[in-house]
CSV table of C-alpha atoms in Angstrom, one decimal:
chain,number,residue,atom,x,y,z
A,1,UNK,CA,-8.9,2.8,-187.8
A,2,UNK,CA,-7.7,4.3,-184.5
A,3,UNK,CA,-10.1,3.2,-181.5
A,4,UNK,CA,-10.1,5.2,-177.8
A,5,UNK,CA,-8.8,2.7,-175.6
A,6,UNK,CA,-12.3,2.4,-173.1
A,7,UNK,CA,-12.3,3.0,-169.7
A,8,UNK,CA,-14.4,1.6,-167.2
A,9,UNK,CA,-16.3,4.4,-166.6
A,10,UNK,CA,-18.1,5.1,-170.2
A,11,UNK,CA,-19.6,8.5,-169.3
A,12,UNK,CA,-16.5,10.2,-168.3
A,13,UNK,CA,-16.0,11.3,-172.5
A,14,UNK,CA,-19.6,12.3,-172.3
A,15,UNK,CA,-18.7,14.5,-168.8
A,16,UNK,CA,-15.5,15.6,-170.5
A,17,UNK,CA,-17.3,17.3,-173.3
A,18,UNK,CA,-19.7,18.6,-171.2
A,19,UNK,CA,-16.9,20.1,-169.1
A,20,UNK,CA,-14.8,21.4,-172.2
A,21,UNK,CA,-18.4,22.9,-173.9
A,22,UNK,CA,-18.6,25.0,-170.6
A,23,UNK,CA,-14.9,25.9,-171.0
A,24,UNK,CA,-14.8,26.8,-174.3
A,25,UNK,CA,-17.9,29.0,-173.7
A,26,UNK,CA,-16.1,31.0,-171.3
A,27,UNK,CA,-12.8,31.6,-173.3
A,28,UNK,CA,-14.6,32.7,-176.6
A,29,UNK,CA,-15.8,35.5,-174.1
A,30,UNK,CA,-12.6,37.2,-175.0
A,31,UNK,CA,-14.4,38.2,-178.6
A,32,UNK,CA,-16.7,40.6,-177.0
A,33,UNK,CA,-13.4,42.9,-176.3
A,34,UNK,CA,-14.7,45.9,-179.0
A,35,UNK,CA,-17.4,46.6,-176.9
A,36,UNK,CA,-14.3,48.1,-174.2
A,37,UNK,CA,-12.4,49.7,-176.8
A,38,UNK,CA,-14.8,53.6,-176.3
A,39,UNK,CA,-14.9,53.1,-173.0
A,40,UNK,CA,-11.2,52.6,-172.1
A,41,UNK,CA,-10.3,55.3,-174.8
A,42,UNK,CA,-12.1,57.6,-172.7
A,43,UNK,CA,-10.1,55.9,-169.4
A,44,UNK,CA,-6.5,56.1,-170.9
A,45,UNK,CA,-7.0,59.4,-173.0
A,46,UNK,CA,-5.4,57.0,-175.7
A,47,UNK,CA,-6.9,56.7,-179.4
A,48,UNK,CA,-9.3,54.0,-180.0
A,49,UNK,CA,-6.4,52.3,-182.4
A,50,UNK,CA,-3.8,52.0,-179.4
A,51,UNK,CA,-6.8,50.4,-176.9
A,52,UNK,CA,-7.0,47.8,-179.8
A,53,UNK,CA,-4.1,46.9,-179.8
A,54,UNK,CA,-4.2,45.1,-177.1
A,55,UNK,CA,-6.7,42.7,-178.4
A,56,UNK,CA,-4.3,41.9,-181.3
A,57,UNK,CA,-1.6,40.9,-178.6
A,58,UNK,CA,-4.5,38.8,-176.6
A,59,UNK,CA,-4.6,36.9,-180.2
A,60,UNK,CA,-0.5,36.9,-180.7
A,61,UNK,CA,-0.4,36.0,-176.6
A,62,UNK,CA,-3.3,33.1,-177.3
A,63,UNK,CA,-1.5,31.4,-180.1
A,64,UNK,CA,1.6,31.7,-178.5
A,65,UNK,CA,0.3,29.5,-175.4
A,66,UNK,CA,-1.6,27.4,-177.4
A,67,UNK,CA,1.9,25.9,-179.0
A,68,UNK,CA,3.0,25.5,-175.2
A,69,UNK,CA,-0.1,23.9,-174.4
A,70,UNK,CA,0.4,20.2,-174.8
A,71,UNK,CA,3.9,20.1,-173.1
A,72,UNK,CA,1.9,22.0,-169.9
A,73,UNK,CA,-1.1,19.0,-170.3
A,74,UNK,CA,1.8,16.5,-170.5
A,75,UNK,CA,3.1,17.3,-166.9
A,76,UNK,CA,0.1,18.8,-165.1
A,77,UNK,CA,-3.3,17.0,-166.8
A,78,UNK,CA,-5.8,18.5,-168.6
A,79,UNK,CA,-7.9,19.6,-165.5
A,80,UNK,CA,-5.0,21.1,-163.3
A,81,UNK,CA,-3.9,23.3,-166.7
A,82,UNK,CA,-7.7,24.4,-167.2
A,83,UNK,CA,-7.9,25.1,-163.9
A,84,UNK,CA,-5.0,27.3,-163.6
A,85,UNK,CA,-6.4,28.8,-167.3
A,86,UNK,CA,-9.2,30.3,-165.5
A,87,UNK,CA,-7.5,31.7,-162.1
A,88,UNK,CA,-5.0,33.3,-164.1
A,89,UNK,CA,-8.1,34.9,-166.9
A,90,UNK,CA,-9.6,36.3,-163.5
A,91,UNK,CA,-6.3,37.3,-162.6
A,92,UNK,CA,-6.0,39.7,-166.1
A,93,UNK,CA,-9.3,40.8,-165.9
A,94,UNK,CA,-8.6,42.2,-162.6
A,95,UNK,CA,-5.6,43.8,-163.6
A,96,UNK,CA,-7.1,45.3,-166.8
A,97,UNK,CA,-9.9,46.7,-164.5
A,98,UNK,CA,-6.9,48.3,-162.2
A,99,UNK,CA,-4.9,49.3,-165.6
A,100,UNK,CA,-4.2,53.5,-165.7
A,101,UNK,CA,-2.3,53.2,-168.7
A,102,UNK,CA,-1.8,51.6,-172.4
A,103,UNK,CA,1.1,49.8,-171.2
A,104,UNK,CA,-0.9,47.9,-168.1
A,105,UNK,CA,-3.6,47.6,-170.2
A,106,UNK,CA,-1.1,45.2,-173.2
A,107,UNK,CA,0.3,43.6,-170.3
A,108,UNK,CA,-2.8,42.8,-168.3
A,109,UNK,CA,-5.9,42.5,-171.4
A,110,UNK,CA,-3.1,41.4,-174.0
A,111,UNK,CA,-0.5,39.3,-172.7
A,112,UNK,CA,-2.1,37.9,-169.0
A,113,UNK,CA,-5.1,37.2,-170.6
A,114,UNK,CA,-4.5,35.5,-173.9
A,115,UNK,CA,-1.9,33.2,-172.5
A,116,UNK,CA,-4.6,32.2,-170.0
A,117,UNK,CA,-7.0,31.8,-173.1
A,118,UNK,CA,-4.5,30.0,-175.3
A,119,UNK,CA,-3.2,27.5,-172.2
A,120,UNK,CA,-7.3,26.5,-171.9
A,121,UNK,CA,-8.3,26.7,-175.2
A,122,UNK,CA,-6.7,24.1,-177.6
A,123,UNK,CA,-5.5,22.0,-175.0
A,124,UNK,CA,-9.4,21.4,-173.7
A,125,UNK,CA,-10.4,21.3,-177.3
A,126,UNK,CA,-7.8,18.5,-178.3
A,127,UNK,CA,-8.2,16.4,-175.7
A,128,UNK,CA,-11.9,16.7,-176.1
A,129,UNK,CA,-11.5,15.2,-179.7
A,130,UNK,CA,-9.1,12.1,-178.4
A,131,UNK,CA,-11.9,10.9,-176.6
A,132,UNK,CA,-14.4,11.0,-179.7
A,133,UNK,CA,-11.8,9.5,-182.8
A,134,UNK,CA,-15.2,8.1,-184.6
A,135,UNK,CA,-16.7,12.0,-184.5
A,136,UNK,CA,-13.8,14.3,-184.7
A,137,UNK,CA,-15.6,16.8,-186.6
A,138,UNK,CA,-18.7,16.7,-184.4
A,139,UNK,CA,-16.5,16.8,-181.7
A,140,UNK,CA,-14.8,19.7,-183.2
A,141,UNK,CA,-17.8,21.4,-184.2
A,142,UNK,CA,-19.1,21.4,-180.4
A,143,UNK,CA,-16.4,22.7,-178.8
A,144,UNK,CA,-15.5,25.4,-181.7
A,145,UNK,CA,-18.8,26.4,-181.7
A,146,UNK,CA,-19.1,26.8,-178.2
A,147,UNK,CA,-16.5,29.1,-178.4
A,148,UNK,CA,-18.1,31.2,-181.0
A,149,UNK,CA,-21.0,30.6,-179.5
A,150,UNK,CA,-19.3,32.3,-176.1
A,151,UNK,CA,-19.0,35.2,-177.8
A,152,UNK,CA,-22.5,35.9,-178.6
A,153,UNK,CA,-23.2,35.0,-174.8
A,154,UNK,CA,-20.8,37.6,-173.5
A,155,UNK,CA,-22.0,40.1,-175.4
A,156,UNK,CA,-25.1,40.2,-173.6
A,157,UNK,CA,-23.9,39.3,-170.5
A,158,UNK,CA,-21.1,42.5,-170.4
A,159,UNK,CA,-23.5,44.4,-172.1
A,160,UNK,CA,-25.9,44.3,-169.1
A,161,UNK,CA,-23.3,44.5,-166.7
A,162,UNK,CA,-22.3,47.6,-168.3
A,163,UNK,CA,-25.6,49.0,-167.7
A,164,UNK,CA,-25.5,48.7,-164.0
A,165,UNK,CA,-21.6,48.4,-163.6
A,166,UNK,CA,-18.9,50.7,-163.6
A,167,UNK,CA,-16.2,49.7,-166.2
A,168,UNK,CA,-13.6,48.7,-163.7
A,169,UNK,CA,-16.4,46.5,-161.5
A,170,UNK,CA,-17.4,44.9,-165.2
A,171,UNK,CA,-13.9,43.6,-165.9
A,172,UNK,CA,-13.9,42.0,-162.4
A,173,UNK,CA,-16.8,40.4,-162.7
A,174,UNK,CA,-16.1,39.2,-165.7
A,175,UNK,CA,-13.1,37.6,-164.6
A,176,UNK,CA,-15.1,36.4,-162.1
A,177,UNK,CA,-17.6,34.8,-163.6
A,178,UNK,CA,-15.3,33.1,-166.5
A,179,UNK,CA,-12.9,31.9,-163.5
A,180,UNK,CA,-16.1,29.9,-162.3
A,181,UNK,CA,-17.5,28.5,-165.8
A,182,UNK,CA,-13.6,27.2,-166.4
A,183,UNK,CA,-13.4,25.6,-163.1
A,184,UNK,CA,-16.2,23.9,-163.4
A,185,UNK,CA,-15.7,22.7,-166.8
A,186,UNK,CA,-12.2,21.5,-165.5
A,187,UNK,CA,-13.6,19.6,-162.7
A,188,UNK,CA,-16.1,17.5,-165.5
A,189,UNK,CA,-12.5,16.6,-167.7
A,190,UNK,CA,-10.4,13.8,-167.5
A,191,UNK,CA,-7.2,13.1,-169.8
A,192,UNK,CA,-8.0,11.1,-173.0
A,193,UNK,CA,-6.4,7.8,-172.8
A,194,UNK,CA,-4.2,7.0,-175.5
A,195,UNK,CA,-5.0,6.0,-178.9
A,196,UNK,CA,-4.6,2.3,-179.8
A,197,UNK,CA,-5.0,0.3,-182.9
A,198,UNK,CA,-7.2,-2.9,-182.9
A,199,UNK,CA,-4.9,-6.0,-183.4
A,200,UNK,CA,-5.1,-7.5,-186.8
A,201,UNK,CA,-5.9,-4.3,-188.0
A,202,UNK,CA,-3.5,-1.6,-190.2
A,203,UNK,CA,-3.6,1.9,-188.8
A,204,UNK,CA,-4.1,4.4,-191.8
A,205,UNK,CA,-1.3,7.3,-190.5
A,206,UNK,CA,1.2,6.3,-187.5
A,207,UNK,CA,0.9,8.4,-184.6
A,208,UNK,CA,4.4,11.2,-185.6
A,209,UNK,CA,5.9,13.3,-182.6
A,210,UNK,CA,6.4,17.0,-183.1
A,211,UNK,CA,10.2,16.1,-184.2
A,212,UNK,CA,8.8,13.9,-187.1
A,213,UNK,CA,6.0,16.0,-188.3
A,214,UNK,CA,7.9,19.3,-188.6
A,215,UNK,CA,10.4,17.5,-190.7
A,216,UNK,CA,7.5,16.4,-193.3
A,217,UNK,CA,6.5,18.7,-196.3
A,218,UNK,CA,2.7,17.7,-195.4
A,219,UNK,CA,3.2,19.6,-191.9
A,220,UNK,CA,4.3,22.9,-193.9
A,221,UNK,CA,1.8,22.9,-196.5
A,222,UNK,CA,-0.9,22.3,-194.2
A,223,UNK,CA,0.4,25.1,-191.6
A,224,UNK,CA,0.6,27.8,-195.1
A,225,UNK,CA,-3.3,26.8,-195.5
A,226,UNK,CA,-4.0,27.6,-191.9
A,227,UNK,CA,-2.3,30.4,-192.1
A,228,UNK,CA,-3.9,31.8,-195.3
A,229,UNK,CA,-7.7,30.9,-193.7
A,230,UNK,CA,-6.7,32.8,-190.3
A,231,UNK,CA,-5.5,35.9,-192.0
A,232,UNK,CA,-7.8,36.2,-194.7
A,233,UNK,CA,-11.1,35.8,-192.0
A,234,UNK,CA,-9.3,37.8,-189.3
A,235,UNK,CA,-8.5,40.3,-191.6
A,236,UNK,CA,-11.6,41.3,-193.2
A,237,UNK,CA,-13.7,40.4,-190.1
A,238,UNK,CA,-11.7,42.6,-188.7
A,239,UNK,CA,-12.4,46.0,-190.8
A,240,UNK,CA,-15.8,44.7,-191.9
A,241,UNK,CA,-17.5,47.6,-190.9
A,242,UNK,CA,-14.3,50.4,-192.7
A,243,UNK,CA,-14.7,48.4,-195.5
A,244,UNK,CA,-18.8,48.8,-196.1
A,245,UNK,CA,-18.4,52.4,-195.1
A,246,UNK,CA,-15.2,52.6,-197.5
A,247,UNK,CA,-15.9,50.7,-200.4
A,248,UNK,CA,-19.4,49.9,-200.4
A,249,UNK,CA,-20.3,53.8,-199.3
A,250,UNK,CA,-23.0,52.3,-196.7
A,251,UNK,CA,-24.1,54.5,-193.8
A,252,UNK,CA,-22.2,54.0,-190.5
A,253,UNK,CA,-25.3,52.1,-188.9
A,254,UNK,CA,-25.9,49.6,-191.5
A,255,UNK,CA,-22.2,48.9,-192.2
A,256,UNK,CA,-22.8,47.9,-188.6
A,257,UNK,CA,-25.0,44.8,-189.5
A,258,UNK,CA,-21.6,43.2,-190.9
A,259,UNK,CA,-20.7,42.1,-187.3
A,260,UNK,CA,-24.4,40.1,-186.9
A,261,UNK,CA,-23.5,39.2,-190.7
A,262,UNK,CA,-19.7,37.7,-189.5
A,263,UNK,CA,-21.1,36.1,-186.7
A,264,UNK,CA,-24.1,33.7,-188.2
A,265,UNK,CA,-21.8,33.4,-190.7
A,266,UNK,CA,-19.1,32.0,-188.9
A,267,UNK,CA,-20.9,30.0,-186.5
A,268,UNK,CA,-22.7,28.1,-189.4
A,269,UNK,CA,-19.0,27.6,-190.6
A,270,UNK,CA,-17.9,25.9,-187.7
A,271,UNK,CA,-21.5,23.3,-187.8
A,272,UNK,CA,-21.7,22.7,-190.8
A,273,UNK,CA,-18.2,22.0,-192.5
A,274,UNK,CA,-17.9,20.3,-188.7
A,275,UNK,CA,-20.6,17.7,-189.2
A,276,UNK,CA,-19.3,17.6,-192.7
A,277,UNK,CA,-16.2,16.6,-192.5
A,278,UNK,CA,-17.4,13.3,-191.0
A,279,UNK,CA,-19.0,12.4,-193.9
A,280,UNK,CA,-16.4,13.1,-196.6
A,281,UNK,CA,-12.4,13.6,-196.1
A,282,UNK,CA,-11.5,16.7,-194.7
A,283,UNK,CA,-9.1,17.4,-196.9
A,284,UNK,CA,-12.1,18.1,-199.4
A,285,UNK,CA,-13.8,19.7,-196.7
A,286,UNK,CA,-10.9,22.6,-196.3
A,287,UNK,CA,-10.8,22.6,-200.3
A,288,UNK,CA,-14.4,23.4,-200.4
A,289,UNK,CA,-14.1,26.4,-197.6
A,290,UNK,CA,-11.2,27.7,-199.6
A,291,UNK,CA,-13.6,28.0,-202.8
A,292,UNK,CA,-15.9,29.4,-200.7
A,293,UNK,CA,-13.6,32.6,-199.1
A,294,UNK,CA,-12.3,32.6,-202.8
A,295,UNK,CA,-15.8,33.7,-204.3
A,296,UNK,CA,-16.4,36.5,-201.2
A,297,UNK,CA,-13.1,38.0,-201.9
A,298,UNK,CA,-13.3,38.4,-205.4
A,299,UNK,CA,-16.3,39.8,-204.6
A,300,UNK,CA,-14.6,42.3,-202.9
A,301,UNK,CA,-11.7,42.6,-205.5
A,302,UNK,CA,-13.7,42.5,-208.7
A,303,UNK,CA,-17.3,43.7,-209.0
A,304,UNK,CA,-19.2,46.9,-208.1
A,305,UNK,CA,-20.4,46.2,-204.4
A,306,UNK,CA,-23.8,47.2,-203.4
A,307,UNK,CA,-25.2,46.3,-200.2
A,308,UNK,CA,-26.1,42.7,-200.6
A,309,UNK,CA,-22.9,41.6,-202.5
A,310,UNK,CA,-21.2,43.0,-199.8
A,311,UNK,CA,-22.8,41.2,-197.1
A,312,UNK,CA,-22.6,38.3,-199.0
A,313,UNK,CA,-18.8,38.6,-199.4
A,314,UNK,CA,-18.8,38.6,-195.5
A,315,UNK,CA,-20.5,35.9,-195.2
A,316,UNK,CA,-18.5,33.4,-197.0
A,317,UNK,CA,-15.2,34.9,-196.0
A,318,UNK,CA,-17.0,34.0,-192.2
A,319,UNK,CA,-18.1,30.8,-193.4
A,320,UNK,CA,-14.9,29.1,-194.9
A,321,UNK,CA,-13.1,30.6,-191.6
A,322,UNK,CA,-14.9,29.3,-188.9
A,323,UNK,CA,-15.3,26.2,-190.8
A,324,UNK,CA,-11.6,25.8,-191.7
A,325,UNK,CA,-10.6,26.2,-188.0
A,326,UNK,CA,-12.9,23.5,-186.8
A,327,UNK,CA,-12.3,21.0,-189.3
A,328,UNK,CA,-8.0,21.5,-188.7
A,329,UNK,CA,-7.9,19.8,-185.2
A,330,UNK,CA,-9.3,16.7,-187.0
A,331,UNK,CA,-7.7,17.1,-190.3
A,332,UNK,CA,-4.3,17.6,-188.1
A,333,UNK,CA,-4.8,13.9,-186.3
A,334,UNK,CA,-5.5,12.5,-189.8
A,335,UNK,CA,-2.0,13.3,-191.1
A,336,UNK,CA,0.0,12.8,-188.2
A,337,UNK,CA,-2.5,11.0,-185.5
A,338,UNK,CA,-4.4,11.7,-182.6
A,339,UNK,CA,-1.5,11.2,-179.5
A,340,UNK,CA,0.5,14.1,-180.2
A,341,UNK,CA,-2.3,16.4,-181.5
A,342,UNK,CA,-2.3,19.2,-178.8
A,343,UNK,CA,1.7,19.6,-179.9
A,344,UNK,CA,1.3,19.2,-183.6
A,345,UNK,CA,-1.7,21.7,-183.6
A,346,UNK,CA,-0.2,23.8,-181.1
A,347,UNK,CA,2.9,24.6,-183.3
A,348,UNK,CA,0.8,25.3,-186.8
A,349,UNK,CA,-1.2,27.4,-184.6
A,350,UNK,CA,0.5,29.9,-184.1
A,351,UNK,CA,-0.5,30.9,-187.7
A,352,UNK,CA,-3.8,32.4,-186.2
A,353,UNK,CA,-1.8,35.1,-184.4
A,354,UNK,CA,0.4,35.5,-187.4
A,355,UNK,CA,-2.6,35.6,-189.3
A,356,UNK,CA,-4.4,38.1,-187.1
A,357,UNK,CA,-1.0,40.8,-187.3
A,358,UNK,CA,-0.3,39.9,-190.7
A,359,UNK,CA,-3.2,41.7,-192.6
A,360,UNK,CA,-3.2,44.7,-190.6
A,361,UNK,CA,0.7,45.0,-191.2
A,362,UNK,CA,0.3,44.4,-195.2
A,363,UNK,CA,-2.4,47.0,-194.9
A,364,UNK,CA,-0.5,49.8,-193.3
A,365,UNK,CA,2.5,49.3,-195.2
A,366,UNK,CA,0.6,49.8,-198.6
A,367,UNK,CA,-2.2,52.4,-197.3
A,368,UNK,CA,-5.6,50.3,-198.6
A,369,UNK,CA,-7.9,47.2,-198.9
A,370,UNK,CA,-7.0,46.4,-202.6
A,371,UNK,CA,-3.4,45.0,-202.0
A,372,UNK,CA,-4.3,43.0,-199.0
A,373,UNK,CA,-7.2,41.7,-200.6
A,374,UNK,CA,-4.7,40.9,-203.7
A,375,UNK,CA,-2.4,38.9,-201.7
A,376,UNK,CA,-4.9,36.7,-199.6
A,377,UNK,CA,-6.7,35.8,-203.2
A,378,UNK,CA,-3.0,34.9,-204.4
A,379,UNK,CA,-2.5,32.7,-201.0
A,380,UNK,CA,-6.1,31.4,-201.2
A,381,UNK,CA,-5.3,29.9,-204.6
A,382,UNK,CA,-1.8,28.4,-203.8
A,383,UNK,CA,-3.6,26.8,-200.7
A,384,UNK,CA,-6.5,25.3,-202.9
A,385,UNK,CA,-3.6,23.7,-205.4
A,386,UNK,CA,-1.8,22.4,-202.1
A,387,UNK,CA,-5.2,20.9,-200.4
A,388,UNK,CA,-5.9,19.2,-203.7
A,389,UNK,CA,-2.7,18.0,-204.2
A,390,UNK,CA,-1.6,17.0,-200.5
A,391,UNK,CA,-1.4,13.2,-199.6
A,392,UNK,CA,-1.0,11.2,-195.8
A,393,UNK,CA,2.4,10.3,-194.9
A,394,UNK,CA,2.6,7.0,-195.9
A,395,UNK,CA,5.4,4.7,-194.5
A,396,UNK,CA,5.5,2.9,-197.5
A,397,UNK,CA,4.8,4.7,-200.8
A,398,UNK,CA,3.0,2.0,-202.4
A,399,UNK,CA,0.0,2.5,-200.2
A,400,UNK,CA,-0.4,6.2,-200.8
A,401,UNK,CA,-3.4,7.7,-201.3
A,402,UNK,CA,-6.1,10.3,-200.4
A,403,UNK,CA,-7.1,11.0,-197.0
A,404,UNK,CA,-10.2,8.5,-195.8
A,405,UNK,CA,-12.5,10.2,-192.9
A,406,UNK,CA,-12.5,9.2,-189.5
């Protein structure tokens, strides 16, 4: 088993996580962004659909810097990148508040602002896990949540600061009061040391560069999983509320409830499969969420919703999500070890802001729920064959064999 090489200073892990919960808060604030899109409409004379778009390229922008994240932590440190994460947040939010057109708005909301979300967000949340190898999941499950969790926070916060605010002094001191949360989180973090095996003892998986991982069929089964979860919860969270008032017929203000639905939902996800998957391997952990989002969608694609089913289709579509993302930092170091995780992460990814275009595209292109819905069940159950099939990388293939937990 992998051991964190201990400093001299025990607390600074303890700090570190304390730092990276108060970061992670902070970025997850970018999950409030509906509550702009009537607003800004108004602003830009632009259709509600083209103000949106520009939280789908915060998501595309996020993943992107996300896969640069661990070359960035490599040269600068974890609490020089977070740091810069934040000024350059407060720096979009201060643009989007100055934005007078659709196009400022992608720039400064979509691109400035998720590449300052992505550069803070799995690089703090990596690191975070180095410095805890005998409670990954917790780990993961604490910082995840927190970033759900930042959500929910925000939306309270902005909502009263909407109340007394203009829109433009909102976005300002949003940015401003992000910029400070990340700072100070950054200021608590210190760089995990790097992993090292006890002498006498057998590590279970070899620590793999980026270079060696790619080149493994493992890497590529687990990034189609990944993929599959992110687009099948950022899809249907997504149109929730179209597809109660679409398919399920359910007045405007109770297809509403879906968002409260999503977001208990979700954040139970991340806890509980979290906690769980130190207790059982993960690998059965992600099979279990994928049987999960398998019974909510063919909920969706094979009975007569009423109200209930269809909340309840949410909800596990939630669940397995937000659980599947916070167990796959952990399930990552398992396969290919915890040194390079922010690089071997970071590439796989940028399957969340695949995942996040990708429904919406298959959508368009076929004018309904039905196909979309059709093609994630079809992904979900070539994903549940590859997690129940998938073994470590073994350097010798007489000792393969399923994956142990942490």
């Amino acid at each position: 088993m992998n051991t964190v090489t201990r400093t001299s200073q025990p607390h600074v892990r303890w700090l570190t996580l304390g730092g990276t919960i108060i970061t992670q808060l902070a970025l997850g604030s970018v999950y409030t962004w509906s509550l702009f899109n009537g607003q800004l409409s108004q602003k830009l004379d632009a259709p509600i659909g083209q103000v949106a778009l520009a939280f789908g390229l915060l998501s595309l922008a996020l993943a992107i810097a996300s896969s640069l994240a661990g070359k960035l932590q490599e040269r600068f440190g974890v609490r020089n990148v977070a740091m810069a994460a934040g000024v350059l947040m407060a720096i979009g939010f201060w643009l989007t508040a100055h934005a007078n057109n659709l196009l400022m708005l992608y720039i400064s909301a979509g691109v400035i602002v998720g590449l300052a979300d992505g550069a803070g967000y799995l690089m703090t949340l990596s690191n975070c896990v180095k410095w805890f190898p005998e409670r990954k999941g917790l780990i993961s499950a604490c910082a995840i949540g927190s970033y759900g969790l930042g959500s929910l926070l925000f939306k309270f916060i902005l909502g009263a600061l909407l109340s007394h605010f203009t829109l433009e002094q909102t976005f300002m001191l949003w940015g401003g009061i992000t910029m400070v949360m990340i700072l100070t989180g950054a200021l608590l973090m210190k760089d995990a040391p790097l992993q090292q095996t006890r002498a006498g003892q057998t590590s279970g998986t070899r620590d793999y560069t980026l270079a060696q991982a790619v080149k493994l069929p493992q890497y590529w089964m687990l990034a189609l999983m990944f993929l599959t979860a992110c687009m099948s919860g950022l899809y249907v969270i997504g149109v929730a509320k179209d597809i109660g008032q679409g398919l399920v017929h359910l007045s405007a203000g109770v297809a509403a409830n879906a968002v409260t639905v999503i977001a208990i939902a979700n954040l139970s996800g991340r806890l509980v499969l979290g906690i769980l998957s130190d207790k059982l391997p993960r690998i059965r952990v992600i099979s279990l969420a994928q049987v999960v989002s398998l019974v909510g969608m063919s909920i969706l694609l094979f009975t007569p919703m009423n109200e209930s089913s269809f909340f309840m289709a949410l909800a596990c579509v939630a669940f397995s999500f937000g659980g599947t993302i916070t167990v796959f930092p952990s399930l990552i170091s398992d396969f290919f070890g915890l040194n390079n995780l922010t690089k071997n992460y970071g590439l796989l990814y940028l399957g969340f802001g695949i995942g996040s275009v990708l429904g919406s595209l298959v959508a368009s292109l076929f004018s309904g729920f039905t196909i979309t819905f059709s093609l994630i069940m079809t992904l979900l159950v070539i994903s549940l064959f590859l997690s129940l099939s998938i073994r470590l990388p073994q350097r010798h293939a007489a000792t393969e064999q399923l994956i142990p937990h942490a």
